[in-house]
Amino acid sequence: MCGIVGYMGPKDPKDVIIHGLETLEYRGYDSAGISVLNQGKYERIRAQGKLVNLKEKLEGKSFPGGVGIGHTRWATHGAPVEKNAHPHKVYQVNIVHNGIIENNEELRVELKKQGSVFESDTDSELVAHLVHYANDGANNLYEAVIKIISKLEGAYSILVVSEEYPDQIVAFKNGPPLVIGVCDDAREVVIASDIQAIMPYTKDVVYLEDNEVAFLTGESVSYFDIEGKSLDKKVTTIKWDAEQAEKQGYEHFMLKEIYEQPRAVSAAIEPHVDALKNTVSLKNVGFGLDYDKLIEGDLTADEVAADIKSTLDTFKNLERVFIVGCGTSFYAGMVGEYYIENLAKVPVEIELASEFRYRNPIIPKDSLVIFITQSGETADTLAALRQVKSEGVKTLSICNVRRSSIDRESDGHLYMNAGVEVGVASTKAFVTSLAVLNLISISIAKAKGEISEEKESRLLMGLLEAPKHMDSVLAYSHFFSYAADTLKKFKGFLYMGRGVNYPIALEGALKMKELAYKHAEGYAAGEMKHGPLALIDEKMAIVMVAPKDALYDKTLSNLEESKARGGAIISIGTGEDEQLKKLSEHYLSLPEAHWTVNPLIEVIPLQLLSYYVADSLGNDVDRPRNLAKSVTVE
Ligand code: AGP
């Protein structure tokens, strides 16, 4: 989970690379570095800690146009100290790497026998040693690099430069993303882990796929597979604009993204609404369709209609659904389980990707496995997808990044349409995942004949009102800024909910953990008397998610159990709930909504609560310690 940037062109490489690393810092921020060609030699500057420390070292430095590579790190091998920061430099070779070289120990032993002396504790440095040796007999950098790729095992995106070939960059990947922005007929090229770093220069990009190599020479960019076969790569024009990737006046990306949620949910729903019939019509899912044709929107009207039918036929024959994800995406899947079982009466198994991939799950052939992932690059989720596909079971992904690995490799494709989510703590991705899962559950229920058209329309109307309800809760955000001051003194937090509110309690606890670094647990409210009640004393804050739904009364009695034993209570309920208010130090009212819509609304107070507590503690809300936005390693 690191960010890498490479540049070749007339601008000062330092400026382009540092800007790029700033947009990628969410991918890792425990050290950073840059190597820029200067009078025939690569000048390397690195710094421990956040990017700002590297920028201080670069203050006042400027370089002529040319070539450079840069890196912001999330440490996997070797402590986050300067000697382990990238770029790694071995004689004339400089490299930056995102991922993990899994056979690094044996390669290190071999290289040491050849006389290599390692300066760092990282796996990445060995790539620079390998290229250094491979330079013998090579006529250009590509010839040197292509010789060493087959030696590497694991996940890697790598950029290589060398003083022997000052106008060349070689890029190759297997796993973590690598995107190439080609401007001015390849006289200017920006390579990066994500498109945000490229957008200020061009929206025309090429996505490198696994086991592909790009060779830049200042006049051209050539593409090859790892056998050396030339490839003809498609150029994609990005539809996002750079503006989306900026804070637009908010103090943090996370706050901006919390406020963007109502619009994001509308964007997730709109493409799948049949406005004439007021029903759900999942479009461009693409089971069995050519991915490139689908993603380019090249389908004819007949193909669109056939695709809608194909999706319903797939759903009609479903006997079981699995939902797989990590972290917040996993909790979204838990909500999906309640949706699908309640509306479509199809059994659902919800799985943590990191467990699912290793427990040899029994997946009946007529199942559908849904993968939820904002980045589309999460290593555990990608590995689970590949395992399921190898067993011939149909897969459907809900992603936020088109053309990401998981998006590309799934059989069916649905999108969060949340726009760029920069904050490491996921917010827009979560609520848009819920919206898409809601649409899926309605579609499966319709295909199975479990709901009438009238009920389908009512469910859809309820979902279409979600953005309005979300906006009304956002209007109270000032409540959380002063609530945070009282809450931040608590040593621990216990989040509770029943039914579909239970995953929301888990998600709220995760937000408090990852942002405020506070111990916070999510619990099924009915579980309290089986142990966790012993945790409660006046130093413990209780957060109860208790909208007026079928389980409200039972949730209320759980809350009374907690109240009787000390513990400050923050409760979230429907309308002016006097019973909850009487039991709570802080009460926030939600608008009345259908039980399937409540999760999209009630999660907002929990996001804001953790945001303001974290901010009042002085934490880096957008880049919490030890975390990264896209976990592309195991
Ligand atoms: C949530 O706030 C975290 N950022 C993390 O749990 C995240 O949801 C998880 O790593 C999965 O990421 P993905 O959705 O990109 O697969």
XYZ file of C-alpha atoms and ligand atoms in Angstrom:
650
model
C 0.000 0.000 0.000
C 2.418 2.656 -1.144
C 2.158 5.443 -3.680
C 4.547 5.619 -6.595
C 4.994 8.332 -9.229
C 7.280 8.573 -12.250
C 7.731 11.502 -14.627
C 9.480 12.122 -17.904
C 9.102 15.489 -19.691
C 9.977 19.176 -19.850
C 8.735 20.123 -16.367
C 10.832 19.957 -13.188
C 10.282 16.298 -12.217
C 10.378 17.243 -8.538
C 7.233 19.399 -8.889
C 5.226 16.773 -10.746
C 6.337 13.950 -8.463
C 5.770 15.782 -5.172
C 2.315 16.888 -6.312
C 1.601 13.314 -7.323
C 2.785 11.933 -4.006
C 0.541 14.431 -2.190
C -2.484 13.003 -3.972
C -1.290 9.480 -3.168
C -0.221 10.039 0.423
C -3.400 8.301 1.611
C -1.863 5.093 0.302
C 0.974 5.196 2.802
C 2.808 7.894 4.702
C 5.561 6.618 6.995
C 8.422 7.793 4.747
C 8.932 9.229 1.267
C 11.644 9.829 -1.293
C 12.475 11.002 -4.810
C 15.266 10.406 -7.318
C 15.705 12.991 -10.080
C 18.213 12.968 -12.918
C 20.555 15.939 -12.563
C 23.507 16.373 -14.909
C 23.618 12.685 -15.766
C 23.374 11.452 -12.176
C 20.310 10.493 -10.131
C 20.095 12.742 -7.079
C 18.169 10.885 -4.344
C 16.493 12.644 -1.407
C 14.487 10.713 1.191
C 12.817 11.518 4.520
C 11.237 9.587 7.373
C 7.661 10.395 8.321
C 5.083 12.247 6.284
C 5.636 13.845 2.919
C 5.997 17.287 4.504
C 9.418 16.194 5.802
C 10.610 15.371 2.294
C 9.228 18.645 0.986
C 11.272 20.504 3.620
C 14.434 18.780 2.398
C 13.592 19.754 -1.177
C 12.929 23.407 -0.282
C 14.686 25.668 -2.782
C 15.855 22.786 -4.989
C 14.927 22.737 -8.651
C 15.880 20.403 -11.466
C 15.960 20.779 -15.242
C 13.208 18.946 -17.127
C 13.892 15.277 -17.409
C 13.255 12.099 -15.485
C 12.380 11.279 -11.913
C 10.647 8.738 -9.701
C 9.112 9.118 -6.255
C 7.490 7.058 -3.513
C 5.416 7.439 -0.342
C 5.657 4.359 1.834
C 3.516 2.131 4.061
C 6.158 -0.166 5.570
C 5.819 -3.909 5.045
C 9.461 -5.075 5.275
C 11.838 -2.912 7.319
C 11.048 -0.198 9.843
C 9.688 3.153 8.580
C 13.100 4.870 8.741
C 15.010 6.802 6.097
C 17.363 3.985 5.073
C 14.306 1.874 4.154
C 12.569 4.670 2.267
C 12.334 4.405 -1.512
C 13.791 5.033 -4.048
C 16.375 2.318 -3.591
C 19.646 3.087 -5.374
C 22.227 0.491 -6.380
C 25.081 2.018 -8.368
C 23.422 3.524 -11.446
C 19.965 1.978 -10.861
C 17.086 3.600 -8.916
C 13.746 1.858 -8.269
C 10.462 2.424 -6.432
C 8.167 -0.461 -5.509
C 4.615 -0.944 -4.272
C 3.722 -4.424 -3.013
C 5.647 -7.354 -1.506
C 8.360 -9.565 -3.061
C 7.446 -12.829 -1.391
C 10.630 -14.701 -2.310
C 12.809 -11.858 -1.071
C 14.750 -13.932 1.461
C 16.064 -16.455 -1.100
C 16.840 -13.701 -3.619
C 18.756 -11.774 -0.947
C 20.874 -14.848 -0.196
C 21.639 -15.339 -3.909
C 22.515 -11.664 -4.381
C 24.769 -11.597 -1.333
C 26.639 -14.572 -2.772
C 27.172 -12.443 -5.900
C 28.652 -9.726 -3.723
C 25.650 -7.477 -3.207
C 25.773 -5.303 -0.123
C 22.336 -4.242 1.098
C 21.817 -0.821 2.655
C 18.189 -1.407 3.709
C 16.038 -4.059 5.394
C 13.455 -3.970 2.640
C 12.400 -6.557 0.082
C 12.316 -3.836 -2.610
C 16.037 -3.060 -2.672
C 16.813 -6.437 -4.190
C 15.091 -5.374 -7.424
C 17.691 -2.625 -7.894
C 20.484 -5.168 -7.359
C 18.936 -7.558 -9.892
C 18.610 -4.800 -12.524
C 22.174 -3.661 -11.859
C 23.497 -7.127 -12.697
C 21.097 -7.539 -15.625
C 22.424 -4.348 -17.238
C 25.437 -6.356 -18.474
C 24.831 -7.091 -22.131
C 21.632 -5.091 -22.326
C 21.201 -2.481 -25.048
C 18.609 -0.533 -23.117
C 16.845 -0.475 -19.759
C 13.943 -2.569 -20.989
C 16.285 -5.410 -21.994
C 17.814 -5.353 -18.514
C 14.507 -5.261 -16.663
C 12.705 -7.933 -18.728
C 15.412 -10.410 -17.692
C 14.676 -10.082 -13.954
C 10.867 -9.955 -13.756
C 10.460 -13.728 -13.875
C 12.677 -14.015 -10.766
C 10.143 -12.114 -8.658
C 7.227 -13.726 -6.806
C 4.480 -11.773 -5.062
C 2.716 -8.473 -5.682
C 4.599 -5.581 -7.192
C 4.334 -2.388 -9.187
C 7.813 -1.127 -9.952
C 9.443 1.822 -11.749
C 13.094 1.540 -12.793
C 15.494 4.247 -14.001
C 19.231 4.082 -14.625
C 22.037 6.580 -15.248
C 23.217 4.342 -18.094
C 19.963 5.138 -19.956
C 19.099 8.665 -18.773
C 16.081 9.101 -21.039
C 14.358 5.861 -20.149
C 11.880 4.565 -17.549
C 10.616 0.995 -17.313
C 7.400 0.216 -15.428
C 5.939 -3.202 -14.699
C 3.226 -4.620 -12.457
C 1.698 -7.708 -10.998
C -1.029 -6.792 -8.501
C -1.001 -3.193 -7.238
C -2.306 -0.696 -9.799
C -0.161 1.333 -12.199
C -1.625 3.947 -14.534
C 0.226 5.780 -17.318
C -0.763 9.276 -18.463
C 0.617 10.024 -21.934
C 0.744 13.671 -23.010
C 2.155 15.517 -26.005
C 2.812 12.418 -28.107
C 4.706 10.673 -25.312
C 7.165 13.539 -24.929
C 5.638 13.929 -21.469
C 4.541 10.933 -19.412
C 3.286 10.603 -15.815
C 3.069 7.147 -14.256
C 1.317 6.651 -10.907
C -0.455 4.236 -8.591
C -3.717 6.126 -9.033
C -5.229 8.562 -11.512
C -5.350 11.502 -9.066
C -1.618 12.038 -9.607
C -2.084 12.145 -13.381
C -5.256 14.176 -13.832
C -3.685 17.681 -13.731
C -1.638 16.719 -16.824
C -3.906 14.518 -18.891
C -7.090 12.484 -18.714
C -5.886 10.060 -21.381
C -4.471 7.103 -19.531
C -3.365 3.517 -20.066
C -3.967 0.954 -17.316
C -1.121 -1.538 -17.051
C -2.486 -4.989 -16.349
C -0.781 -7.839 -14.513
C 2.421 -9.108 -16.135
C 2.687 -6.129 -18.482
C 5.680 -3.840 -19.008
C 5.853 -0.218 -20.230
C 9.047 1.173 -21.747
C 9.340 4.992 -21.957
C 12.037 6.593 -24.090
C 11.030 10.251 -24.294
C 9.678 9.797 -27.818
C 7.430 6.787 -27.309
C 5.827 4.448 -24.819
C 5.935 0.773 -25.793
C 4.083 -2.031 -24.041
C 5.078 -5.684 -23.735
C 4.043 -8.791 -21.868
C 6.667 -10.421 -19.664
C 7.581 -12.781 -22.505
C 8.588 -9.720 -24.527
C 5.618 -9.819 -26.896
C 4.581 -6.348 -28.015
C 1.127 -5.220 -26.836
C -1.312 -2.723 -28.275
C -2.807 -0.982 -25.218
C -6.100 0.948 -25.235
C -6.101 4.587 -24.120
C -8.952 5.449 -21.708
C -10.222 8.979 -21.121
C -10.933 9.602 -17.433
C -14.276 11.172 -16.627
C -13.353 12.364 -13.134
C -12.032 15.923 -12.773
C -9.167 17.087 -10.592
C -11.620 19.229 -8.622
C -13.215 16.082 -7.138
C -9.859 15.087 -5.710
C -9.434 18.355 -3.810
C -10.848 19.410 -0.411
C -13.031 22.243 -1.767
C -12.858 24.283 1.450
C -13.387 21.440 3.912
C -10.737 21.010 6.596
C -10.353 17.337 5.768
C -11.176 15.080 2.848
C -13.135 12.878 5.232
C -15.515 15.695 6.230
C -15.994 16.638 2.578
C -16.732 13.012 1.755
C -19.217 12.683 4.647
C -21.093 15.656 3.221
C -20.928 14.243 -0.306
C -22.761 11.089 0.756
C -26.314 12.131 -0.204
C -25.216 12.995 -3.739
C -23.091 9.866 -3.931
C -26.080 7.693 -2.973
C -28.162 9.352 -5.699
C -25.392 8.658 -8.211
C -25.316 5.012 -7.142
C -29.076 4.558 -7.503
C -30.011 6.692 -10.530
C -28.468 4.502 -13.270
C -30.655 1.589 -12.158
C -34.063 3.247 -11.909
C -36.726 2.641 -14.557
C -38.378 6.030 -14.119
C -41.372 5.149 -16.302
C -42.337 2.069 -14.321
C -40.817 3.355 -11.041
C -39.026 0.045 -10.628
C -35.450 -1.158 -10.245
C -33.649 -2.123 -13.439
C -30.015 -3.071 -12.876
C -28.215 -1.942 -16.041
C -24.850 -2.810 -17.573
C -24.079 -5.502 -15.017
C -22.470 -7.401 -17.852
C -22.700 -11.092 -16.948
C -21.095 -12.783 -19.950
C -20.360 -9.519 -21.782
C -16.958 -8.308 -23.033
C -15.536 -6.091 -20.299
C -14.003 -3.426 -22.541
C -17.204 -3.090 -24.560
C -19.170 -2.799 -21.307
C -16.860 -0.284 -19.602
C -16.671 1.871 -22.726
C -20.485 2.005 -22.774
C -20.473 0.562 -26.302
C -23.615 -1.539 -25.826
C -26.499 -1.202 -28.283
C -30.060 -0.746 -26.960
C -30.730 -4.418 -27.661
C -27.583 -5.448 -25.785
C -28.619 -3.274 -22.803
C -32.045 -4.928 -22.782
C -30.496 -8.380 -23.085
C -28.134 -7.573 -20.232
C -31.012 -6.524 -17.943
C -32.737 -9.833 -18.719
C -29.514 -11.810 -18.225
C -29.096 -10.313 -14.757
C -32.665 -11.172 -13.754
C -32.236 -14.707 -15.106
C -29.048 -15.074 -13.064
C -30.877 -13.861 -9.952
C -33.917 -16.047 -10.628
C -31.801 -19.226 -10.528
C -29.870 -18.276 -7.417
C -29.902 -20.728 -4.528
C -27.359 -19.016 -2.282
C -25.448 -15.735 -2.069
C -22.025 -15.150 -0.528
C -20.859 -11.626 0.222
C -17.105 -11.090 0.641
C -15.171 -8.015 1.767
C -12.785 -6.475 4.306
C -13.247 -3.816 6.975
C -15.984 -1.343 6.205
C -16.826 -3.192 3.002
C -17.396 -6.327 5.057
C -19.824 -4.452 7.313
C -21.680 -3.220 4.245
C -21.980 -6.860 3.250
C -23.487 -7.673 6.655
C -26.238 -5.142 5.949
C -26.694 -6.758 2.532
C -27.279 -10.085 4.247
C -30.292 -8.646 6.097
C -31.588 -7.054 2.877
C -31.362 -10.155 0.694
C -32.635 -12.671 3.246
C -35.543 -10.484 4.298
C -36.646 -9.348 0.837
C -35.605 -12.197 -1.470
C -35.663 -15.140 0.993
C -32.309 -16.353 -0.406
C -29.739 -17.614 2.143
C -26.692 -15.383 2.437
C -23.257 -16.123 3.888
C -21.155 -13.105 4.777
C -17.393 -13.633 4.700
C -14.222 -11.801 5.678
C -12.042 -12.098 2.570
C -8.907 -12.838 4.615
C -10.654 -15.845 6.211
C -12.721 -16.936 3.217
C -9.715 -17.426 0.965
C -8.054 -19.856 3.350
C -10.896 -21.892 4.776
C -11.725 -23.862 1.620
C -15.367 -22.747 1.589
C -18.019 -25.012 0.098
C -19.651 -22.915 -2.626
C -22.557 -24.560 -4.467
C -22.303 -24.039 -8.246
C -25.627 -22.127 -8.415
C -24.359 -19.505 -5.982
C -23.496 -15.898 -6.625
C -20.513 -14.435 -4.788
C -20.640 -10.658 -4.355
C -17.350 -8.819 -3.693
C -17.520 -5.363 -2.132
C -14.457 -3.156 -2.440
C -13.966 0.607 -2.758
C -10.465 0.407 -4.196
C -10.960 -2.748 -6.234
C -7.390 -3.662 -5.272
C -7.635 -5.137 -1.760
C -5.319 -8.136 -1.847
C -7.446 -10.487 0.260
C -10.602 -9.660 -1.658
C -8.839 -10.058 -5.017
C -7.405 -13.418 -3.972
C -10.830 -14.592 -2.816
C -12.332 -13.520 -6.157
C -9.736 -15.457 -8.107
C -10.323 -18.528 -5.955
C -14.090 -18.397 -6.493
C -13.660 -17.885 -10.235
C -11.333 -20.892 -10.403
C -14.233 -22.948 -9.065
C -16.503 -21.731 -11.862
C -18.893 -19.855 -9.570
C -20.451 -16.615 -10.809
C -19.057 -13.415 -9.293
C -20.386 -9.865 -9.022
C -18.342 -6.942 -7.725
C -19.450 -3.634 -6.230
C -16.470 -1.305 -6.769
C -15.781 2.405 -6.715
C -12.864 2.329 -9.116
C -13.610 1.281 -12.675
C -10.951 -0.866 -14.315
C -9.525 -1.816 -10.930
C -8.346 -5.419 -10.691
C -11.455 -6.715 -8.924
C -13.770 -4.788 -11.239
C -12.019 -6.126 -14.319
C -11.870 -9.731 -13.151
C -15.474 -10.106 -11.925
C -18.224 -11.591 -14.121
C -20.760 -8.897 -13.178
C -20.029 -5.246 -12.395
C -21.857 -2.688 -10.264
C -20.446 0.628 -9.112
C -20.643 2.741 -5.983
C -20.300 5.891 -8.182
C -19.098 7.628 -4.999
C -16.427 9.672 -6.763
C -12.869 9.869 -5.468
C -12.663 8.790 -1.817
C -9.371 10.102 -0.464
C -9.935 9.812 3.299
C -8.501 6.528 4.521
C -11.606 6.051 6.658
C -14.279 4.922 4.240
C -17.566 6.837 4.267
C -19.072 7.431 0.790
C -18.056 3.946 -0.274
C -19.958 2.461 2.651
C -23.305 4.188 2.098
C -23.176 3.728 -1.670
C -22.410 0.029 -1.153
C -25.570 -0.157 0.968
C -27.569 1.573 -1.769
C -26.337 -0.886 -4.402
C -26.953 -3.864 -2.097
C -30.463 -2.525 -1.550
C -31.007 -2.468 -5.331
C -29.584 -5.976 -5.676
C -31.875 -7.331 -2.944
C -34.941 -5.759 -4.597
C -33.882 -7.216 -7.975
C -33.343 -10.715 -6.583
C -36.677 -10.533 -4.745
C -38.378 -9.459 -7.983
C -36.677 -12.184 -10.032
C -37.743 -14.769 -7.450
C -41.330 -13.481 -7.382
C -41.003 -12.664 -3.672
C -42.286 -9.086 -4.031
C -45.025 -7.456 -6.080
C -44.382 -4.529 -8.425
C -46.243 -2.358 -5.912
C -43.887 -3.375 -3.086
C -40.878 -2.970 -5.404
C -41.945 0.596 -6.183
C -42.485 1.345 -2.486
C -39.031 0.023 -1.603
C -37.468 2.010 -4.424
C -39.287 5.207 -3.386
C -37.981 4.713 0.146
C -34.447 4.328 -1.177
C -34.763 7.373 -3.428
C -35.650 9.427 -0.342
C -32.477 8.369 1.477
C -30.389 11.361 0.226
C -32.981 13.774 1.577
C -32.936 12.077 5.006
C -29.133 12.000 4.992
C -29.038 15.722 4.291
C -31.361 16.390 7.234
C -28.996 14.568 9.617
C -25.978 16.398 8.211
C -27.655 19.648 9.233
C -27.015 18.672 12.866
C -23.301 18.109 12.435
C -22.503 20.953 14.871
C -24.016 18.702 17.582
C -21.058 16.372 17.210
C -18.385 19.012 17.477
C -19.457 19.886 21.038
C -20.427 16.283 21.929
C -16.881 15.303 20.945
C -15.382 17.438 23.711
C -17.244 15.475 26.377
C -16.818 12.096 24.669
C -13.073 12.216 24.048
C -12.352 11.663 27.766
C -13.917 8.190 27.769
C -11.477 5.280 27.818
C -13.641 3.039 25.720
C -16.735 2.907 23.572
C -19.340 0.198 23.209
C -21.499 0.498 20.085
C -24.683 -1.543 20.033
C -27.548 -2.318 17.680
C -29.928 -5.112 16.761
C -30.832 -6.589 13.388
C -29.725 -4.452 10.464
C -28.452 -1.840 12.956
C -25.879 -4.286 14.342
C -23.478 -3.961 11.370
C -23.880 -0.189 11.708
C -22.732 -0.468 15.335
C -19.703 -2.441 14.114
C -18.944 0.186 11.466
C -19.310 2.998 14.007
C -16.869 1.244 16.324
C -14.398 0.780 13.464
C -14.515 4.504 12.701
C -13.760 5.362 16.343
C -10.878 2.873 16.375
C -9.281 3.969 13.129
C -9.705 7.722 13.635
C -9.593 8.448 17.396
C -7.368 5.446 18.182
C -9.837 4.674 21.012
C -10.790 1.160 22.051
C -14.266 0.712 20.608
C -16.311 -2.428 20.169
C -19.438 -3.082 18.163
C -21.849 -5.564 19.686
C -25.223 -7.110 18.985
C -27.309 -5.428 21.684
C -28.871 -8.753 22.666
C -25.425 -10.090 23.521
C -24.705 -7.651 26.352
C -25.880 -9.883 29.178
C -23.628 -12.695 27.899
C -20.522 -10.901 29.071
C -19.895 -7.398 27.717
C -22.166 -5.888 30.402
C -19.241 -6.457 32.791
C -17.300 -3.858 30.784
C -19.683 -1.061 31.668
C -18.768 1.535 34.244
C -18.774 5.341 34.317
C -15.638 5.444 32.158
C -17.339 3.583 29.304
C -19.411 5.406 26.691
C -22.325 3.500 25.152
C -23.492 4.323 21.651
C -26.889 2.757 20.949
C -28.369 2.668 17.454
C -32.110 2.326 18.132
C -34.399 3.518 15.328
C -38.097 2.697 15.611
C -38.040 -0.653 13.815
C -39.251 -4.168 14.652
C -36.536 -4.659 17.283
C -36.872 -1.265 18.961
C -38.476 -2.470 22.196
C -35.819 -5.114 22.779
C -33.080 -2.587 22.022
C -34.587 -0.206 24.553
C -34.470 -2.825 27.299
C -30.820 -3.536 26.437
C -30.169 0.154 26.866
C -31.876 0.178 30.270
C -29.596 -2.722 31.342
C -26.597 -0.576 30.416
C -27.973 2.593 32.005
C -28.430 0.842 35.326
C -24.700 0.147 35.410
C -23.206 3.578 34.796
C -21.713 4.421 31.448
C -22.563 7.569 29.490
C -25.120 6.912 26.751
C -25.322 8.397 23.284
C -28.377 7.152 21.464
C -29.643 7.529 17.924
C -33.368 7.122 17.477
C -36.356 8.030 15.301
C -37.962 11.428 15.731
C -38.348 12.841 19.270
C -38.017 9.567 21.179
C -38.704 10.565 24.804
C -37.816 7.099 26.166
C -34.375 7.203 24.576
C -33.846 10.821 25.560
C -34.560 9.986 29.216
C -31.832 7.328 29.170
C -29.220 9.296 27.211
C -26.651 12.027 27.854
C -26.741 12.755 24.134
C -29.612 11.925 21.792
C -29.774 12.418 18.052
C -33.021 12.028 16.181
C -33.271 10.438 12.752
C -36.071 11.053 10.264
C -38.668 8.289 9.873
C -37.567 5.835 7.147
C -38.020 2.246 6.000
C -35.844 -0.247 7.908
C -33.815 -0.885 4.750
C -32.984 2.833 4.517
C -32.152 3.450 8.187
C -28.563 2.128 7.853
C -27.689 4.766 5.236
C -28.868 7.514 7.587
C -27.863 6.303 11.051
C -24.227 5.706 10.084
C -23.742 9.459 9.490
C -23.871 10.450 13.199
C -21.365 7.687 13.923
C -19.013 8.931 11.210
C -19.275 12.508 12.499
C -18.827 11.415 16.116
C -15.519 9.696 15.358
C -14.424 12.510 13.036
C -14.889 15.221 15.672
C -13.421 13.178 18.533
C -10.366 12.415 16.389
C -10.025 16.023 15.268
C -10.375 17.310 18.846
C -7.560 14.920 19.822
C -5.389 16.411 17.064
C -5.228 13.191 15.056
C -4.581 13.200 11.323
C -8.120 12.429 10.252
C -7.384 11.817 6.572
C -4.290 9.707 7.187
C -4.696 7.789 10.471
C -1.555 6.179 11.841
C -0.565 2.674 10.676
C -3.282 2.561 8.015
C -3.474 2.965 4.241
C -6.374 3.482 1.876
C -5.827 0.501 -0.297
C -4.513 -2.685 1.356
C -2.877 -4.242 -1.691
C -0.764 -6.656 0.362
C -1.892 -9.521 2.590
C -12.467 1.515 6.503
O -12.644 2.841 6.973
C -11.041 1.205 6.101
N -10.532 2.156 5.228
C -10.885 -0.239 5.660
O -11.529 -1.068 6.605
C -11.433 -0.578 4.253
O -12.851 -0.553 4.265
C -10.952 -1.990 3.897
O -9.542 -1.964 3.864
C -11.492 -2.495 2.561
O -11.039 -1.648 1.532
P -11.754 -1.796 0.081
O -13.199 -1.422 0.268
O -11.008 -0.850 -0.803
O -11.609 -3.233 -0.341
